[in-house]
Amino acid sequence: MGEMEQMKKEAEALKTQIEAARKAAHDTDMASAASGVAPAPRVQLKTRRTLKGHLAKIYAMHWCTDNRLMVSASQDGKLLIWDSHTGNKVNAVPLKSSWVMTCAYAPSGNLVASGGLDNMCTVYNLKTPVIKTVKELDAHTGYLSCARFLSDTEILTSSGDTTCVLWDLETGKQKTVFLNHVGDCMCLSLSPDMNSFVSGACDSLAKLWDIRDGQCKQTFQGHTSDINAISFYPSGNAIITGSDDCTCKMYDIRADQEVISYQDAALNSGVTSLDLSASGRLIFAGYDDFNCNIWDSLKGEKVGVLSGHDNRVSCTGVPGDGMCVCTGSWDSFLKIWN
Amino acid sequence: MDELDETQLKNHVDSLKQQLQFNREKTSVAILELTKWIEEKMNEDPFLNPDVLKDNPWVESSKCVII
């Protein structure tokens, strides 16, 4: 038997052993464990602001840590910085490439980043008298699907080239390349303690990585199509994923397995984006069917829906203080709800 | 796995060996602690505790006055 064949067999055997180890740890499921918990109340939210200004599909948005400003990215070739309280545009950043797929706000509020089909992550300084491009991070060989700042000196990116990369913003060079996915990486989420992150990919797997040693620590399976959205639980011990298979799933990190799936026979649209309420009890998930559904994360039931967009909800974000949820859509509008 | 070359496949197998070593917690313990954590935080969750949302920055707190 050739070397390759041998290794493939070994890989399959290891996967079987991992599944067996998971089964051995599975002595209860979420339905039983959460049976004593009262169901979450029905959630009915109002649109508090509709942010108008983009001229084409919105692909991404990200809140600033001040819980007031946010950045949005549209294929009209602009990043817009909004004051969500007033609804005013604070800044507009023209992009070299209009094929943008992601945007991010640095925790300091000083920098924003964007990227997309140009395969690059461009970082801008908002605090200079005129907004300046401070770095163009150019090493991915596929589209940039997601970017998240760790600080003003480090940023994580995920790419259609199947890798995630940690960059040094002072040198503009790659610090660590995270290799393990076999499909386009579509999304990433940093752990609350910033020591690890999770990524979701078109290989229908979610992976947990150690930021410092670059290793894939855990792989979460169960989805049957591309994972488009992923988020760490505020506790750091679980993750939620959203997929083109029309479901969201919760994976417990310590038990290393799926513990509940959020799905509905009537729902046959893919999940594009998601975020969690401050306690993690509610999941806000944006779908291709123009709605954002609200799920009770412990009971697995839908407890509300945000309807109001005239096209696909492409991005969803809850600010750090949990005071509202923002949805962005291909209809070119962003809405703030609470 | 068919797309991987020999080096990539070897790394893949090594990674799987590492991942197998992970010390899995029983779901009864892990889920219970997760549930407890969420329940404790629900009091501070603006969507679940209307008191927290009393100072809603997106709702006018006083009436408009026509001058």
CSV table of C-alpha atoms in Angstrom, one decimal:
chain,number,residue,atom,x,y,z
A,1,MET,CA,0.0,0.0,0.0
A,2,GLY,CA,1.4,3.4,-1.0
A,3,GLU,CA,2.4,5.9,1.7
A,4,MET,CA,-0.5,8.2,0.8
A,5,GLU,CA,-3.0,5.4,1.0
A,6,GLN,CA,-1.6,4.3,4.4
A,7,MET,CA,-1.9,7.9,5.8
A,8,LYS,CA,-5.4,8.3,4.5
A,9,LYS,CA,-6.4,5.1,6.2
A,10,GLU,CA,-4.7,6.3,9.4
A,11,ALA,CA,-6.6,9.6,9.2
A,12,GLU,CA,-9.9,7.8,8.9
A,13,ALA,CA,-9.1,5.5,11.8
A,14,LEU,CA,-8.2,8.5,14.0
A,15,LYS,CA,-11.4,10.3,13.1
A,16,THR,CA,-13.3,7.1,14.1
A,17,GLN,CA,-11.5,7.1,17.4
A,18,ILE,CA,-12.3,10.8,18.0
A,19,GLU,CA,-16.0,10.1,17.4
A,20,ALA,CA,-15.8,7.2,19.9
A,21,ALA,CA,-14.2,9.4,22.5
A,22,ARG,CA,-17.0,12.0,21.9
A,23,LYS,CA,-19.7,9.4,22.3
A,24,ALA,CA,-18.1,8.2,25.6
A,25,ALA,CA,-18.3,11.8,26.9
A,26,HIS,CA,-21.9,12.2,25.8
A,27,ASP,CA,-23.8,11.2,29.0
A,28,THR,CA,-26.6,13.8,28.5
A,29,ASP,CA,-27.9,16.1,25.8
A,30,MET,CA,-28.9,19.8,25.9
A,31,ALA,CA,-32.7,18.9,26.0
A,32,SER,CA,-32.3,17.0,29.2
A,33,ALA,CA,-29.7,19.2,30.8
A,34,ALA,CA,-31.8,22.4,30.1
A,35,SER,CA,-35.2,20.8,30.9
A,36,GLY,CA,-35.4,22.6,34.2
A,37,VAL,CA,-34.7,26.0,32.6
A,38,ALA,CA,-37.7,28.2,31.9
A,39,PRO,CA,-38.1,29.0,28.2
A,40,ALA,CA,-37.0,32.5,27.0
A,41,PRO,CA,-39.9,34.9,26.5
A,42,ARG,CA,-41.0,35.8,23.0
A,43,VAL,CA,-38.8,38.7,21.8
A,44,GLN,CA,-40.4,41.5,19.8
A,45,LEU,CA,-38.0,44.2,18.8
A,46,LYS,CA,-38.6,47.5,17.1
A,47,THR,CA,-36.4,49.1,14.5
A,48,ARG,CA,-34.9,52.1,16.2
A,49,ARG,CA,-32.7,53.4,13.4
A,50,THR,CA,-32.5,52.7,9.7
A,51,LEU,CA,-29.1,53.7,8.5
A,52,LYS,CA,-29.2,54.9,4.8
A,53,GLY,CA,-26.2,55.8,2.9
A,54,HIS,CA,-24.7,52.9,1.1
A,55,LEU,CA,-25.6,52.6,-2.6
A,56,ALA,CA,-25.2,48.8,-3.1
A,57,LYS,CA,-25.3,45.6,-1.1
A,58,ILE,CA,-23.9,45.7,2.4
A,59,TYR,CA,-21.6,42.7,3.1
A,60,ALA,CA,-20.3,43.3,6.6
A,61,MET,CA,-20.5,45.4,9.7
A,62,HIS,CA,-18.7,45.6,13.0
A,63,TRP,CA,-19.3,47.5,16.2
A,64,CYS,CA,-16.7,49.6,17.9
A,65,THR,CA,-15.9,48.8,21.5
A,66,ASP,CA,-17.5,52.2,22.5
A,67,ASN,CA,-20.9,50.5,21.7
A,68,ARG,CA,-21.9,53.6,19.7
A,69,LEU,CA,-19.8,53.7,16.5
A,70,MET,CA,-19.8,51.0,13.9
A,71,VAL,CA,-18.2,50.4,10.5
A,72,SER,CA,-20.1,48.9,7.5
A,73,ALA,CA,-18.8,47.7,4.1
A,74,SER,CA,-20.6,47.8,0.8
A,75,GLN,CA,-19.8,46.8,-2.7
A,76,ASP,CA,-20.5,50.4,-3.6
A,77,GLY,CA,-16.8,50.6,-2.7
A,78,LYS,CA,-17.0,52.3,0.6
A,79,LEU,CA,-16.6,51.8,4.3
A,80,LEU,CA,-18.9,54.0,6.3
A,81,ILE,CA,-18.4,54.8,10.0
A,82,TRP,CA,-21.7,55.5,11.6
A,83,ASP,CA,-22.8,57.1,14.9
A,84,SER,CA,-25.6,54.6,15.7
A,85,HIS,CA,-27.2,56.9,18.2
A,86,THR,CA,-27.8,59.8,15.8
A,87,GLY,CA,-27.8,57.7,12.6
A,88,ASN,CA,-25.2,60.1,11.2
A,89,LYS,CA,-22.2,59.1,9.0
A,90,VAL,CA,-19.0,60.1,10.8
A,91,ASN,CA,-16.5,59.0,8.1
A,92,ALA,CA,-16.4,57.5,4.6
A,93,VAL,CA,-13.4,55.5,3.5
A,94,PRO,CA,-13.2,54.9,-0.3
A,95,LEU,CA,-11.9,51.5,-1.1
A,96,LYS,CA,-9.4,50.7,-3.8
A,97,SER,CA,-11.3,47.5,-4.6
A,98,SER,CA,-15.1,47.6,-4.3
A,99,TRP,CA,-15.4,43.8,-4.0
A,100,VAL,CA,-15.3,44.0,-0.2
A,101,MET,CA,-16.4,41.1,1.9
A,102,THR,CA,-15.4,42.0,5.4
A,103,CYS,CA,-14.7,44.9,7.7
A,104,ALA,CA,-13.4,45.3,11.3
A,105,TYR,CA,-13.0,47.9,14.0
A,106,ALA,CA,-10.0,47.8,16.2
A,107,PRO,CA,-10.7,47.6,20.0
A,108,SER,CA,-8.9,50.9,20.4
A,109,GLY,CA,-11.2,52.6,17.9
A,110,ASN,CA,-8.1,54.0,16.0
A,111,LEU,CA,-8.1,51.6,13.1
A,112,VAL,CA,-10.5,49.8,10.7
A,113,ALA,CA,-9.8,47.1,8.2
A,114,SER,CA,-11.4,45.8,5.0
A,115,GLY,CA,-10.8,43.1,2.5
A,116,GLY,CA,-12.5,40.9,-0.2
A,117,LEU,CA,-11.8,39.7,-3.7
A,118,ASP,CA,-8.6,41.7,-3.9
A,119,ASN,CA,-7.1,39.0,-1.6
A,120,MET,CA,-5.8,41.7,0.7
A,121,CYS,CA,-6.5,43.1,4.1
A,122,THR,CA,-6.2,46.9,4.1
A,123,VAL,CA,-5.9,48.7,7.4
A,124,TYR,CA,-6.8,52.4,7.8
A,125,ASN,CA,-6.1,54.9,10.5
A,126,LEU,CA,-9.2,56.9,11.4
A,127,LYS,CA,-7.4,59.3,13.7
A,128,THR,CA,-5.1,61.0,11.4
A,129,PRO,CA,-6.4,64.4,10.0
A,130,VAL,CA,-7.1,62.7,6.7
A,131,ILE,CA,-7.9,58.9,6.9
A,132,LYS,CA,-4.8,57.1,5.8
A,133,THR,CA,-4.1,53.6,4.6
A,134,VAL,CA,-1.5,52.3,7.1
A,135,LYS,CA,-0.9,48.8,5.7
A,136,GLU,CA,-1.9,46.5,2.9
A,137,LEU,CA,-1.5,42.9,4.0
A,138,ASP,CA,-0.9,41.0,0.9
A,139,ALA,CA,-0.1,37.3,1.1
A,140,HIS,CA,-3.4,35.4,0.9
A,141,THR,CA,-3.9,33.6,-2.5
A,142,GLY,CA,-7.7,33.7,-2.1
A,143,TYR,CA,-10.4,36.2,-1.1
A,144,LEU,CA,-10.5,37.7,2.3
A,145,SER,CA,-13.6,36.5,4.0
A,146,CYS,CA,-13.1,37.9,7.6
A,147,ALA,CA,-10.7,40.1,9.6
A,148,ARG,CA,-10.6,40.7,13.3
A,149,PHE,CA,-8.1,43.0,15.2
A,150,LEU,CA,-6.5,41.6,18.4
A,151,SER,CA,-5.0,45.1,19.0
A,152,ASP,CA,-3.5,48.0,17.0
A,153,THR,CA,-0.5,45.7,16.2
A,154,GLU,CA,-2.1,42.4,15.4
A,155,ILE,CA,-4.9,41.3,13.1
A,156,LEU,CA,-6.4,37.8,12.2
A,157,THR,CA,-7.7,37.1,8.8
A,158,SER,CA,-9.5,34.1,7.2
A,159,SER,CA,-9.4,33.5,3.5
A,160,GLY,CA,-10.8,31.6,0.5
A,161,ASP,CA,-7.2,30.1,0.2
A,162,THR,CA,-8.3,27.8,3.2
A,163,THR,CA,-5.9,29.5,5.6
A,164,CYS,CA,-6.2,31.9,8.5
A,165,VAL,CA,-3.3,34.2,9.2
A,166,LEU,CA,-2.1,36.3,12.2
A,167,TRP,CA,-0.4,39.5,10.9
A,168,ASP,CA,2.0,41.8,12.6
A,169,LEU,CA,0.7,45.3,11.7
A,170,GLU,CA,4.0,47.0,12.4
A,171,THR,CA,5.9,45.0,9.8
A,172,GLY,CA,3.0,44.0,7.6
A,173,LYS,CA,4.2,40.4,7.6
A,174,GLN,CA,2.5,37.1,8.5
A,175,LYS,CA,3.3,36.0,12.1
A,176,THR,CA,1.5,32.7,12.0
A,177,VAL,CA,-0.3,30.8,9.3
A,178,PHE,CA,-3.1,28.4,10.5
A,179,LEU,CA,-3.3,25.4,8.2
A,180,ASN,CA,-5.8,22.6,8.5
A,181,HIS,CA,-9.0,23.5,6.6
A,182,VAL,CA,-9.6,21.9,3.2
A,183,GLY,CA,-12.2,24.4,2.1
A,184,ASP,CA,-12.5,28.2,1.9
A,185,CYS,CA,-12.4,29.7,5.3
A,186,MET,CA,-15.5,31.9,5.6
A,187,CYS,CA,-15.5,33.3,9.1
A,188,LEU,CA,-13.7,33.6,12.4
A,189,SER,CA,-14.3,34.6,16.0
A,190,LEU,CA,-11.8,35.4,18.8
A,191,SER,CA,-12.2,33.9,22.2
A,192,PRO,CA,-13.0,36.3,25.0
A,193,ASP,CA,-9.5,35.7,26.5
A,194,MET,CA,-7.9,36.3,23.1
A,195,ASN,CA,-5.7,33.1,23.4
A,196,SER,CA,-7.6,31.2,20.8
A,197,PHE,CA,-10.0,31.6,17.9
A,198,VAL,CA,-12.5,29.5,15.9
A,199,SER,CA,-12.9,29.4,12.1
A,200,GLY,CA,-15.7,28.1,9.9
A,201,ALA,CA,-15.1,26.9,6.4
A,202,CYS,CA,-16.7,25.5,3.2
A,203,ASP,CA,-15.5,22.0,4.3
A,204,SER,CA,-18.4,22.2,6.7
A,205,LEU,CA,-16.0,22.1,9.7
A,206,ALA,CA,-15.4,24.6,12.5
A,207,LYS,CA,-11.9,24.5,14.0
A,208,LEU,CA,-10.5,25.9,17.3
A,209,TRP,CA,-6.9,27.2,17.1
A,210,ASP,CA,-4.3,28.2,19.6
A,211,ILE,CA,-3.2,31.7,18.5
A,212,ARG,CA,0.3,31.5,19.8
A,213,ASP,CA,1.4,28.0,18.8
A,214,GLY,CA,-0.6,28.0,15.5
A,215,GLN,CA,-2.1,24.5,16.1
A,216,CYS,CA,-5.6,23.3,15.4
A,217,LYS,CA,-6.7,22.0,18.8
A,218,GLN,CA,-10.2,20.8,18.0
A,219,THR,CA,-12.4,20.2,15.0
A,220,PHE,CA,-16.2,20.4,15.1
A,221,GLN,CA,-18.3,18.5,12.6
A,222,GLY,CA,-22.0,18.1,12.0
A,223,HIS,CA,-22.9,20.7,9.4
A,224,THR,CA,-23.5,19.5,5.9
A,225,SER,CA,-22.6,22.6,4.0
A,226,ASP,CA,-20.5,25.8,4.2
A,227,ILE,CA,-20.2,27.4,7.6
A,228,ASN,CA,-20.8,31.1,6.9
A,229,ALA,CA,-20.9,32.5,10.4
A,230,ILE,CA,-19.3,31.6,13.8
A,231,SER,CA,-19.2,33.1,17.2
A,232,PHE,CA,-17.7,32.3,20.6
A,233,TYR,CA,-20.0,32.2,23.5
A,234,PRO,CA,-19.3,35.1,26.0
A,235,SER,CA,-18.3,32.4,28.5
A,236,GLY,CA,-15.6,31.1,26.2
A,237,ASN,CA,-16.7,27.5,26.5
A,238,ALA,CA,-19.0,27.1,23.5
A,239,ILE,CA,-19.3,28.3,20.0
A,240,ILE,CA,-22.3,28.8,17.7
A,241,THR,CA,-22.1,28.3,13.9
A,242,GLY,CA,-24.4,29.2,11.1
A,243,SER,CA,-24.4,27.3,7.8
A,244,ASP,CA,-25.7,27.1,4.2
A,245,ASP,CA,-27.4,23.9,5.4
A,246,CYS,CA,-30.0,26.3,7.0
A,247,THR,CA,-29.1,25.4,10.6
A,248,CYS,CA,-27.2,26.9,13.4
A,249,LYS,CA,-25.4,24.6,15.9
A,250,MET,CA,-23.9,25.0,19.3
A,251,TYR,CA,-20.7,23.0,20.0
A,252,ASP,CA,-19.4,22.7,23.6
A,253,ILE,CA,-15.6,23.2,23.6
A,254,ARG,CA,-14.9,21.2,26.7
A,255,ALA,CA,-17.0,18.2,25.6
A,256,ASP,CA,-15.6,18.6,22.1
A,257,GLN,CA,-19.0,18.0,20.4
A,258,GLU,CA,-22.3,19.4,19.0
A,259,VAL,CA,-24.8,19.7,21.8
A,260,ILE,CA,-27.8,21.3,20.0
A,261,SER,CA,-29.0,22.3,16.5
A,262,TYR,CA,-31.2,25.2,15.7
A,263,GLN,CA,-33.4,24.4,12.8
A,264,ASP,CA,-37.0,24.4,11.6
A,265,ALA,CA,-38.6,22.4,8.8
A,266,ALA,CA,-40.1,25.6,7.4
A,267,LEU,CA,-36.7,27.2,7.2
A,268,ASN,CA,-34.9,26.4,3.9
A,269,SER,CA,-32.6,29.4,3.6
A,270,GLY,CA,-28.9,29.5,4.5
A,271,VAL,CA,-27.6,31.3,7.5
A,272,THR,CA,-25.4,34.2,6.5
A,273,SER,CA,-24.4,35.7,9.9
A,274,LEU,CA,-25.0,35.5,13.6
A,275,ASP,CA,-24.3,37.1,16.9
A,276,LEU,CA,-25.3,36.5,20.6
A,277,SER,CA,-27.0,38.5,23.2
A,278,ALA,CA,-24.9,39.5,26.3
A,279,SER,CA,-25.7,36.4,28.3
A,280,GLY,CA,-25.6,34.1,25.2
A,281,ARG,CA,-29.2,33.1,25.8
A,282,LEU,CA,-30.4,34.6,22.5
A,283,ILE,CA,-28.9,33.9,19.1
A,284,PHE,CA,-29.6,36.5,16.4
A,285,ALA,CA,-29.1,34.7,13.0
A,286,GLY,CA,-29.4,36.4,9.6
A,287,TYR,CA,-30.8,34.3,6.7
A,288,ASP,CA,-30.9,34.4,2.9
A,289,ASP,CA,-34.8,34.7,3.2
A,290,PHE,CA,-34.4,38.4,4.3
A,291,ASN,CA,-35.1,37.7,8.0
A,292,CYS,CA,-33.1,37.5,11.1
A,293,ASN,CA,-34.4,34.8,13.4
A,294,ILE,CA,-34.0,34.9,17.2
A,295,TRP,CA,-33.3,31.5,18.9
A,296,ASP,CA,-33.4,30.5,22.5
A,297,SER,CA,-29.9,29.0,22.7
A,298,LEU,CA,-30.8,26.6,25.6
A,299,LYS,CA,-34.2,25.3,24.3
A,300,GLY,CA,-33.5,25.4,20.6
A,301,GLU,CA,-36.7,27.2,19.8
A,302,LYS,CA,-37.3,30.3,17.7
A,303,VAL,CA,-38.5,33.1,20.0
A,304,GLY,CA,-38.7,36.0,17.6
A,305,VAL,CA,-38.0,37.3,14.1
A,306,LEU,CA,-36.7,40.6,12.8
A,307,SER,CA,-38.4,41.3,9.5
A,308,GLY,CA,-37.9,44.6,7.6
A,309,HIS,CA,-35.2,44.1,5.1
A,310,ASP,CA,-36.0,43.8,1.4
A,311,ASN,CA,-33.1,41.5,0.6
A,312,ARG,CA,-30.8,39.0,2.2
A,313,VAL,CA,-29.5,39.8,5.7
A,314,SER,CA,-25.8,39.6,5.2
A,315,CYS,CA,-24.4,40.7,8.6
A,316,THR,CA,-25.6,40.8,12.2
A,317,GLY,CA,-23.8,42.4,15.2
A,318,VAL,CA,-24.5,42.9,18.8
A,319,PRO,CA,-22.4,45.6,20.5
A,320,GLY,CA,-20.2,44.7,23.6
A,321,ASP,CA,-22.8,46.0,26.0
A,322,GLY,CA,-25.6,43.9,24.4
A,323,MET,CA,-28.0,46.9,24.2
A,324,CYS,CA,-29.2,46.3,20.6
A,325,VAL,CA,-28.7,44.2,17.5
A,326,CYS,CA,-27.7,45.6,14.1
A,327,THR,CA,-28.6,43.9,10.9
A,328,GLY,CA,-27.1,44.8,7.5
A,329,SER,CA,-28.6,43.7,4.2
A,330,TRP,CA,-28.2,43.4,0.5
A,331,ASP,CA,-31.0,46.0,0.4
A,332,SER,CA,-28.2,48.6,1.2
A,333,PHE,CA,-29.6,49.5,4.7
A,334,LEU,CA,-28.5,48.8,8.2
A,335,LYS,CA,-31.1,48.6,11.0
A,336,ILE,CA,-30.7,48.9,14.7
A,337,TRP,CA,-33.2,46.9,16.8
A,338,ASN,CA,-34.1,46.6,20.5
B,1,MET,CA,-8.4,14.7,1.7
B,2,ASP,CA,-7.7,13.8,-1.9
B,3,GLU,CA,-6.5,17.4,-2.6
B,4,LEU,CA,-3.6,17.1,-0.1
B,5,ASP,CA,-0.1,16.3,-1.0
B,6,GLU,CA,2.2,14.1,1.0
B,7,THR,CA,3.4,16.7,3.4
B,8,GLN,CA,0.0,18.1,4.0
B,9,LEU,CA,-1.4,14.7,4.6
B,10,LYS,CA,1.3,13.9,7.1
B,11,ASN,CA,0.5,17.2,8.9
B,12,HIS,CA,-3.2,16.3,8.8
B,13,VAL,CA,-2.5,12.9,10.4
B,14,ASP,CA,-0.3,14.5,13.1
B,15,SER,CA,-3.0,17.0,13.8
B,16,LEU,CA,-5.6,14.3,14.2
B,17,LYS,CA,-3.4,12.5,16.6
B,18,GLN,CA,-3.1,15.7,18.7
B,19,GLN,CA,-6.8,16.3,18.6
B,20,LEU,CA,-7.5,12.7,19.7
B,21,GLN,CA,-5.5,13.5,22.9
B,22,PHE,CA,-7.9,16.2,24.0
B,23,ASN,CA,-9.3,15.6,27.4
B,24,ARG,CA,-13.0,15.6,26.8
B,25,GLU,CA,-15.3,16.7,29.6
B,26,LYS,CA,-18.6,14.8,30.1
B,27,THR,CA,-21.5,16.7,28.6
B,28,SER,CA,-23.4,16.4,31.9
B,29,VAL,CA,-20.7,18.6,33.5
B,30,ALA,CA,-20.0,20.9,30.6
B,31,ILE,CA,-23.6,21.6,29.6
B,32,LEU,CA,-24.6,22.1,33.2
B,33,GLU,CA,-22.0,24.7,33.7
B,34,LEU,CA,-22.8,26.4,30.5
B,35,THR,CA,-26.5,26.6,31.4
B,36,LYS,CA,-25.6,27.9,34.9
B,37,TRP,CA,-23.3,30.6,33.4
B,38,ILE,CA,-26.0,31.8,31.0
B,39,GLU,CA,-28.7,31.8,33.7
B,40,GLU,CA,-26.5,34.0,35.9
B,41,LYS,CA,-25.9,36.4,33.1
B,42,MET,CA,-29.5,36.7,32.0
B,43,ASN,CA,-30.1,39.4,34.6
B,44,GLU,CA,-27.7,41.7,32.9
B,45,ASP,CA,-28.9,40.9,29.4
B,46,PRO,CA,-30.7,43.9,28.0
B,47,PHE,CA,-32.9,41.7,25.8
B,48,LEU,CA,-34.1,39.6,28.8
B,49,ASN,CA,-34.2,42.1,31.6
B,50,PRO,CA,-36.2,45.2,30.6
B,51,ASP,CA,-34.8,47.2,33.5
B,52,VAL,CA,-31.4,47.2,31.9
B,53,LEU,CA,-32.9,48.6,28.8
B,54,LYS,CA,-34.5,51.5,30.7
B,55,ASP,CA,-31.8,53.9,29.5
B,56,ASN,CA,-32.2,53.0,25.9
B,57,PRO,CA,-29.9,55.3,23.8
B,58,TRP,CA,-32.1,54.8,20.8
B,59,VAL,CA,-35.4,55.9,22.4
B,60,GLU,CA,-36.2,59.5,23.2
B,61,SER,CA,-36.3,59.8,27.0
B,62,SER,CA,-38.2,63.1,26.9
B,63,LYS,CA,-41.0,64.4,24.8
B,64,CYS,CA,-40.3,66.7,21.9
B,65,VAL,CA,-41.3,70.3,22.5
B,66,ILE,CA,-42.4,72.6,19.7
B,67,ILE,CA,-40.8,75.9,20.3
